[in-house]
PDB file of C-alpha atoms in Angstrom:
ATOM      1  CA  UNK X   1    -276.194 189.452 111.711  1.00  0.00           C
ATOM      2  CA  UNK X   2    -277.265 189.325 108.074  1.00  0.00           C
ATOM      3  CA  UNK X   3    -280.366 187.201 107.569  1.00  0.00           C
ATOM      4  CA  UNK X   4    -281.615 185.981 104.205  1.00  0.00           C
ATOM      5  CA  UNK X   5    -284.686 184.025 103.185  1.00  0.00           C
ATOM      6  CA  UNK X   6    -282.900 181.848 100.656  1.00  0.00           C
ATOM      7  CA  UNK X   7    -280.183 184.332  99.883  1.00  0.00           C
ATOM      8  CA  UNK X   8    -276.482 184.278  99.356  1.00  0.00           C
ATOM      9  CA  UNK X   9    -273.351 185.620 100.946  1.00  0.00           C
ATOM     10  CA  UNK X  10    -272.057 188.025  98.314  1.00  0.00           C
ATOM     11  CA  UNK X  11    -268.339 187.370  98.626  1.00  0.00           C
ATOM     12  CA  UNK X  12    -266.540 184.307  97.246  1.00  0.00           C
ATOM     13  CA  UNK X  13    -266.157 181.484  99.728  1.00  0.00           C
ATOM     14  CA  UNK X  14    -262.651 181.237 101.278  1.00  0.00           C
ATOM     15  CA  UNK X  15    -261.170 177.747 101.496  1.00  0.00           C
ATOM     16  CA  UNK X  16    -260.856 175.372 103.247  1.00  0.00           C
ATOM     17  CA  UNK X  17    -264.604 175.034 103.756  1.00  0.00           C
ATOM     18  CA  UNK X  18    -265.813 173.033 106.764  1.00  0.00           C
ATOM     19  CA  UNK X  19    -269.420 171.969 107.342  1.00  0.00           C
ATOM     20  CA  UNK X  20    -270.503 171.155 110.899  1.00  0.00           C
ATOM     21  CA  UNK X  21    -273.636 168.999 111.069  1.00  0.00           C
ATOM     22  CA  UNK X  22    -275.786 168.378 114.117  1.00  0.00           C
ATOM     23  CA  UNK X  23    -274.427 165.004 115.249  1.00  0.00           C
ATOM     24  CA  UNK X  24    -272.018 164.549 118.112  1.00  0.00           C
ATOM     25  CA  UNK X  25    -269.654 167.539 118.179  1.00  0.00           C
ATOM     26  CA  UNK X  26    -266.000 166.620 117.562  1.00  0.00           C
ATOM     27  CA  UNK X  27    -263.703 166.019 120.515  1.00  0.00           C
ATOM     28  CA  UNK X  28    -260.641 164.323 118.970  1.00  0.00           C
ATOM     29  CA  UNK X  29    -257.716 166.555 118.078  1.00  0.00           C
ATOM     30  CA  UNK X  30    -257.888 165.807 114.340  1.00  0.00           C
ATOM     31  CA  UNK X  31    -261.445 167.053 113.687  1.00  0.00           C
ATOM     32  CA  UNK X  32    -260.929 169.879 116.191  1.00  0.00           C
ATOM     33  CA  UNK X  33    -257.855 171.023 114.257  1.00  0.00           C
ATOM     34  CA  UNK X  34    -259.917 171.045 111.055  1.00  0.00           C
ATOM     35  CA  UNK X  35    -262.706 172.993 112.760  1.00  0.00           C
ATOM     36  CA  UNK X  36    -260.325 175.572 114.195  1.00  0.00           C
ATOM     37  CA  UNK X  37    -258.507 176.064 110.889  1.00  0.00           C
ATOM     38  CA  UNK X  38    -261.542 176.428 108.642  1.00  0.00           C
ATOM     39  CA  UNK X  39    -261.425 179.527 106.464  1.00  0.00           C
ATOM     40  CA  UNK X  40    -265.205 179.228 106.120  1.00  0.00           C
ATOM     41  CA  UNK X  41    -267.261 177.399 108.740  1.00  0.00           C
ATOM     42  CA  UNK X  42    -270.818 176.559 107.675  1.00  0.00           C
ATOM     43  CA  UNK X  43    -273.195 175.098 110.252  1.00  0.00           C
ATOM     44  CA  UNK X  44    -276.569 173.474 109.971  1.00  0.00           C
ATOM     45  CA  UNK X  45    -278.830 175.428 112.273  1.00  0.00           C
ATOM     46  CA  UNK X  46    -278.719 172.908 115.133  1.00  0.00           C
ATOM     47  CA  UNK X  47    -274.916 172.690 115.015  1.00  0.00           C
ATOM     48  CA  UNK X  48    -274.216 176.396 115.388  1.00  0.00           C
ATOM     49  CA  UNK X  49    -274.489 176.245 119.181  1.00  0.00           C
ATOM     50  CA  UNK X  50    -271.966 173.382 119.250  1.00  0.00           C
ATOM     51  CA  UNK X  51    -269.554 175.440 117.156  1.00  0.00           C
ATOM     52  CA  UNK X  52    -269.774 178.350 119.601  1.00  0.00           C
ATOM     53  CA  UNK X  53    -269.215 176.000 122.553  1.00  0.00           C
ATOM     54  CA  UNK X  54    -266.074 174.768 120.788  1.00  0.00           C
ATOM     55  CA  UNK X  55    -264.815 178.318 120.383  1.00  0.00           C
ATOM     56  CA  UNK X  56    -265.665 178.900 116.712  1.00  0.00           C
ATOM     57  CA  UNK X  57    -268.161 181.444 115.402  1.00  0.00           C
ATOM     58  CA  UNK X  58    -269.935 180.098 112.299  1.00  0.00           C
ATOM     59  CA  UNK X  59    -269.435 182.190 109.181  1.00  0.00           C
ATOM     60  CA  UNK X  60    -272.720 180.908 107.761  1.00  0.00           C
ATOM     61  CA  UNK X  61    -275.702 179.153 109.380  1.00  0.00           C
ATOM     62  CA  UNK X  62    -278.124 177.402 107.022  1.00  0.00           C
ATOM     63  CA  UNK X  63    -281.383 175.601 107.705  1.00  0.00           C
ATOM     64  CA  UNK X  64    -285.038 176.016 108.524  1.00  0.00           C
ATOM     65  CA  UNK X  65    -284.029 177.366 111.964  1.00  0.00           C
ATOM     66  CA  UNK X  66    -286.328 174.963 113.796  1.00  0.00           C
ATOM     67  CA  UNK X  67    -283.349 173.794 115.898  1.00  0.00           C
ATOM     68  CA  UNK X  68    -281.855 177.213 116.607  1.00  0.00           C
ATOM     69  CA  UNK X  69    -282.890 179.736 119.227  1.00  0.00           C
ATOM     70  CA  UNK X  70    -282.569 183.090 117.448  1.00  0.00           C
ATOM     71  CA  UNK X  71    -281.356 184.673 120.677  1.00  0.00           C
ATOM     72  CA  UNK X  72    -278.268 182.421 120.507  1.00  0.00           C
ATOM     73  CA  UNK X  73    -277.320 183.208 116.906  1.00  0.00           C
ATOM     74  CA  UNK X  74    -273.932 184.979 116.891  1.00  0.00           C
ATOM     75  CA  UNK X  75    -274.301 188.478 115.431  1.00  0.00           C
ATOM     76  CA  UNK X  76    -271.231 187.906 113.220  1.00  0.00           C
ATOM     77  CA  UNK X  77    -272.837 184.947 111.417  1.00  0.00           C
ATOM     78  CA  UNK X  78    -274.710 185.147 108.127  1.00  0.00           C
ATOM     79  CA  UNK X  79    -278.002 183.279 108.468  1.00  0.00           C
ATOM     80  CA  UNK X  80    -279.639 181.744 105.417  1.00  0.00           C
ATOM     81  CA  UNK X  81    -283.161 180.504 106.091  1.00  0.00           C
ATOM     82  CA  UNK X  82    -284.426 177.661 103.872  1.00  0.00           C
ATOM     83  CA  UNK X  83    -287.857 176.561 104.993  1.00  0.00           C
ATOM     84  CA  UNK X  84    -288.425 173.545 102.726  1.00  0.00           C
ATOM     85  CA  UNK X  85    -289.329 170.360 104.624  1.00  0.00           C
ATOM     86  CA  UNK X  86    -288.444 168.139 101.640  1.00  0.00           C
ATOM     87  CA  UNK X  87    -284.736 168.015 102.383  1.00  0.00           C
ATOM     88  CA  UNK X  88    -282.533 167.927 105.461  1.00  0.00           C
ATOM     89  CA  UNK X  89    -280.473 170.820 106.768  1.00  0.00           C
ATOM     90  CA  UNK X  90    -277.304 169.047 105.578  1.00  0.00           C
ATOM     91  CA  UNK X  91    -278.776 168.826 102.073  1.00  0.00           C
ATOM     92  CA  UNK X  92    -279.627 172.523 102.259  1.00  0.00           C
ATOM     93  CA  UNK X  93    -276.029 173.335 103.190  1.00  0.00           C
ATOM     94  CA  UNK X  94    -274.569 171.219 100.387  1.00  0.00           C
ATOM     95  CA  UNK X  95    -277.048 172.596  97.828  1.00  0.00           C
ATOM     96  CA  UNK X  96    -275.864 176.073  98.824  1.00  0.00           C
ATOM     97  CA  UNK X  97    -272.219 174.993  98.470  1.00  0.00           C
ATOM     98  CA  UNK X  98    -272.888 173.586  95.005  1.00  0.00           C
ATOM     99  CA  UNK X  99    -274.666 176.797  94.023  1.00  0.00           C
ATOM    100  CA  UNK X 100    -271.681 178.820  95.230  1.00  0.00           C
ATOM    101  CA  UNK X 101    -269.338 176.530  93.246  1.00  0.00           C
ATOM    102  CA  UNK X 102    -267.473 175.388  96.355  1.00  0.00           C
ATOM    103  CA  UNK X 103    -265.087 172.704  94.983  1.00  0.00           C
ATOM    104  CA  UNK X 104    -264.576 170.744  98.200  1.00  0.00           C
ATOM    105  CA  UNK X 105    -265.611 170.619 101.843  1.00  0.00           C
ATOM    106  CA  UNK X 106    -264.832 168.658 104.987  1.00  0.00           C
ATOM    107  CA  UNK X 107    -267.828 167.366 106.932  1.00  0.00           C
ATOM    108  CA  UNK X 108    -267.802 167.178 110.733  1.00  0.00           C
ATOM    109  CA  UNK X 109    -270.542 166.098 113.124  1.00  0.00           C
ATOM    110  CA  UNK X 110    -272.076 163.465 110.825  1.00  0.00           C
ATOM    111  CA  UNK X 111    -272.110 160.628 113.350  1.00  0.00           C
ATOM    112  CA  UNK X 112    -273.713 160.007 116.721  1.00  0.00           C
ATOM    113  CA  UNK X 113    -277.021 161.147 118.162  1.00  0.00           C
ATOM    114  CA  UNK X 114    -280.139 159.669 116.465  1.00  0.00           C
ATOM    115  CA  UNK X 115    -279.341 156.690 114.241  1.00  0.00           C
ATOM    116  CA  UNK X 116    -281.839 157.733 111.553  1.00  0.00           C
ATOM    117  CA  UNK X 117    -280.206 161.157 111.304  1.00  0.00           C
ATOM    118  CA  UNK X 118    -276.731 159.614 111.209  1.00  0.00           C
ATOM    119  CA  UNK X 119    -277.644 157.150 108.445  1.00  0.00           C
ATOM    120  CA  UNK X 120    -279.341 159.921 106.483  1.00  0.00           C
ATOM    121  CA  UNK X 121    -276.190 162.056 106.841  1.00  0.00           C
ATOM    122  CA  UNK X 122    -274.046 159.340 105.256  1.00  0.00           C
ATOM    123  CA  UNK X 123    -276.586 158.791 102.483  1.00  0.00           C
ATOM    124  CA  UNK X 124    -276.402 162.525 101.734  1.00  0.00           C
ATOM    125  CA  UNK X 125    -272.586 162.342 101.870  1.00  0.00           C
ATOM    126  CA  UNK X 126    -272.673 159.609  99.214  1.00  0.00           C
ATOM    127  CA  UNK X 127    -275.183 161.404  96.998  1.00  0.00           C
ATOM    128  CA  UNK X 128    -273.454 164.793  97.035  1.00  0.00           C
ATOM    129  CA  UNK X 129    -269.973 163.346  96.489  1.00  0.00           C
ATOM    130  CA  UNK X 130    -270.867 163.387  92.788  1.00  0.00           C
ATOM    131  CA  UNK X 131    -271.351 167.169  92.949  1.00  0.00           C
ATOM    132  CA  UNK X 132    -268.335 168.315  94.993  1.00  0.00           C
ATOM    133  CA  UNK X 133    -265.353 166.691  96.678  1.00  0.00           C
ATOM    134  CA  UNK X 134    -266.355 165.694 100.204  1.00  0.00           C
ATOM    135  CA  UNK X 135    -264.390 164.207 103.073  1.00  0.00           C
ATOM    136  CA  UNK X 136    -265.840 163.398 106.491  1.00  0.00           C
ATOM    137  CA  UNK X 137    -263.756 163.393 109.666  1.00  0.00           C
ATOM    138  CA  UNK X 138    -264.998 161.879 112.922  1.00  0.00           C
ATOM    139  CA  UNK X 139    -263.378 161.232 116.296  1.00  0.00           C
ATOM    140  CA  UNK X 140    -262.334 157.821 114.954  1.00  0.00           C
ATOM    141  CA  UNK X 141    -261.204 158.338 111.391  1.00  0.00           C
ATOM    142  CA  UNK X 142    -261.286 159.999 107.988  1.00  0.00           C
ATOM    143  CA  UNK X 143    -263.995 158.891 105.553  1.00  0.00           C
ATOM    144  CA  UNK X 144    -263.827 159.155 101.772  1.00  0.00           C
ATOM    145  CA  UNK X 145    -266.433 158.256  99.174  1.00  0.00           C
ATOM    146  CA  UNK X 146    -264.633 156.374  96.398  1.00  0.00           C
ATOM    147  CA  UNK X 147    -266.067 155.673  92.947  1.00  0.00           C
ATOM    148  CA  UNK X 148    -263.037 155.340  90.685  1.00  0.00           C
ATOM    149  CA  UNK X 149    -259.259 155.087  90.923  1.00  0.00           C
ATOM    150  CA  UNK X 150    -257.758 157.004  93.833  1.00  0.00           C
ATOM    151  CA  UNK X 151    -254.590 157.052  95.913  1.00  0.00           C
ATOM    152  CA  UNK X 152    -254.327 157.905  99.601  1.00  0.00           C
ATOM    153  CA  UNK X 153    -251.597 158.924 102.018  1.00  0.00           C
ATOM    154  CA  UNK X 154    -251.702 157.631 105.587  1.00  0.00           C
ATOM    155  CA  UNK X 155    -249.526 156.284 108.368  1.00  0.00           C
ATOM    156  CA  UNK X 156    -248.130 152.774 108.020  1.00  0.00           C
ATOM    157  CA  UNK X 157    -250.157 150.220 109.968  1.00  0.00           C
ATOM    158  CA  UNK X 158    -253.318 152.307 110.155  1.00  0.00           C
ATOM    159  CA  UNK X 159    -256.663 150.484 110.016  1.00  0.00           C
ATOM    160  CA  UNK X 160    -258.401 150.745 106.641  1.00  0.00           C
ATOM    161  CA  UNK X 161    -262.016 149.641 106.184  1.00  0.00           C
ATOM    162  CA  UNK X 162    -264.120 149.487 103.031  1.00  0.00           C
ATOM    163  CA  UNK X 163    -267.912 149.658 103.310  1.00  0.00           C
ATOM    164  CA  UNK X 164    -270.528 149.384 100.592  1.00  0.00           C
ATOM    165  CA  UNK X 165    -272.042 152.721  99.550  1.00  0.00           C
ATOM    166  CA  UNK X 166    -273.863 152.069  96.249  1.00  0.00           C
ATOM    167  CA  UNK X 167    -274.413 148.954  94.089  1.00  0.00           C
ATOM    168  CA  UNK X 168    -271.783 146.214  94.463  1.00  0.00           C
ATOM    169  CA  UNK X 169    -268.454 147.746  93.475  1.00  0.00           C
ATOM    170  CA  UNK X 170    -265.560 145.704  92.142  1.00  0.00           C
ATOM    171  CA  UNK X 171    -262.348 146.589  93.963  1.00  0.00           C
ATOM    172  CA  UNK X 172    -258.633 146.091  93.460  1.00  0.00           C
ATOM    173  CA  UNK X 173    -256.162 147.400  96.043  1.00  0.00           C
ATOM    174  CA  UNK X 174    -252.451 148.123  96.137  1.00  0.00           C
ATOM    175  CA  UNK X 175    -250.583 148.647  99.399  1.00  0.00           C
ATOM    176  CA  UNK X 176    -253.015 146.985 101.816  1.00  0.00           C
ATOM    177  CA  UNK X 177    -252.144 143.952 103.955  1.00  0.00           C
ATOM    178  CA  UNK X 178    -255.032 141.914 102.575  1.00  0.00           C
ATOM    179  CA  UNK X 179    -254.948 142.518  98.838  1.00  0.00           C
ATOM    180  CA  UNK X 180    -258.171 142.750  96.860  1.00  0.00           C
ATOM    181  CA  UNK X 181    -257.982 141.670  93.238  1.00  0.00           C
ATOM    182  CA  UNK X 182    -261.116 142.527  91.250  1.00  0.00           C
ATOM    183  CA  UNK X 183    -263.283 141.454  94.189  1.00  0.00           C
ATOM    184  CA  UNK X 184    -266.938 142.423  94.495  1.00  0.00           C
ATOM    185  CA  UNK X 185    -267.853 144.082  97.790  1.00  0.00           C
ATOM    186  CA  UNK X 186    -271.184 142.566  98.826  1.00  0.00           C
ATOM    187  CA  UNK X 187    -271.353 142.404 102.607  1.00  0.00           C
ATOM    188  CA  UNK X 188    -270.696 144.855 105.401  1.00  0.00           C
ATOM    189  CA  UNK X 189    -267.940 142.741 106.946  1.00  0.00           C
ATOM    190  CA  UNK X 190    -266.055 141.897 103.754  1.00  0.00           C
ATOM    191  CA  UNK X 191    -263.832 144.991 103.782  1.00  0.00           C
ATOM    192  CA  UNK X 192    -263.522 145.662 107.509  1.00  0.00           C
ATOM    193  CA  UNK X 193    -260.202 146.083 109.348  1.00  0.00           C
ATOM    194  CA  UNK X 194    -257.601 145.866 106.616  1.00  0.00           C
ATOM    195  CA  UNK X 195    -254.280 147.632 107.194  1.00  0.00           C
ATOM    196  CA  UNK X 196    -252.017 149.927 105.236  1.00  0.00           C
ATOM    197  CA  UNK X 197    -248.585 148.406 104.712  1.00  0.00           C
ATOM    198  CA  UNK X 198    -246.856 151.728 104.129  1.00  0.00           C
ATOM    199  CA  UNK X 199    -247.647 155.431 103.946  1.00  0.00           C
ATOM    200  CA  UNK X 200    -249.462 155.104 100.637  1.00  0.00           C
ATOM    201  CA  UNK X 201    -252.117 152.834  99.120  1.00  0.00           C
ATOM    202  CA  UNK X 202    -254.468 152.947  96.157  1.00  0.00           C
ATOM    203  CA  UNK X 203    -257.873 151.586  95.173  1.00  0.00           C
ATOM    204  CA  UNK X 204    -259.465 150.840  91.830  1.00  0.00           C
ATOM    205  CA  UNK X 205    -263.259 150.884  92.170  1.00  0.00           C
ATOM    206  CA  UNK X 206    -265.795 150.237  89.406  1.00  0.00           C
ATOM    207  CA  UNK X 207    -269.482 149.362  89.121  1.00  0.00           C
ATOM    208  CA  UNK X 208    -270.492 151.169  92.300  1.00  0.00           C
ATOM    209  CA  UNK X 209    -268.969 153.127  95.159  1.00  0.00           C
ATOM    210  CA  UNK X 210    -267.722 152.594  98.677  1.00  0.00           C
ATOM    211  CA  UNK X 211    -266.925 154.409 101.885  1.00  0.00           C
ATOM    212  CA  UNK X 212    -263.231 154.227 102.748  1.00  0.00           C
ATOM    213  CA  UNK X 213    -262.512 154.715 106.452  1.00  0.00           C
ATOM    214  CA  UNK X 214    -258.922 155.411 107.489  1.00  0.00           C
ATOM    215  CA  UNK X 215    -258.644 155.236 111.267  1.00  0.00           C
ATOM    216  CA  UNK X 216    -256.780 157.772 113.380  1.00  0.00           C
ATOM    217  CA  UNK X 217    -253.602 156.190 114.665  1.00  0.00           C
ATOM    218  CA  UNK X 218    -253.198 158.636 117.590  1.00  0.00           C
TER     219      UNK X 218
END
């Protein structure tokens, strides 16, 4: 095991990069497939044990190590100790990814467990989406942070929900059952439980940002 105080793994970071946070570990086949096919698996310190239980050895473990018993750290993992108490372990991981110029990452384990931790995880997801391309996958769906014009592939009939992330974004949609035409997203229930009419839809978002949740259909 290589251990660093704030250090770096010397080699470039193979993609796809997957970050496992310390919420509920994934159990649905979609996030498990992503976990098992990560070229680089980075864990917050408390999530490393969950990764091992799921059959994956973390490539990198990052955090203040207050949630990790050193005796249980896999010897193959690089451990990067960041002791600052001014940011969360997920922020530490994403700061490291930004510093290593990682272009994109998939986040697992954001939801469940303590509600304050879960809400903080999604706030961090929103904040860092301006620094690298992030997607979150849970046992229930795929979550994107949208702050512009984007198109998405999916399965026809899948549930699509739009939730406020920052400010009050104005949204137009194409390809959803309930069309939005320059509508301002103000309330939590306004964008819940729409549906994709085909295998493709698009959103135009301005004046803020939103979380787009595409449910798993199987």
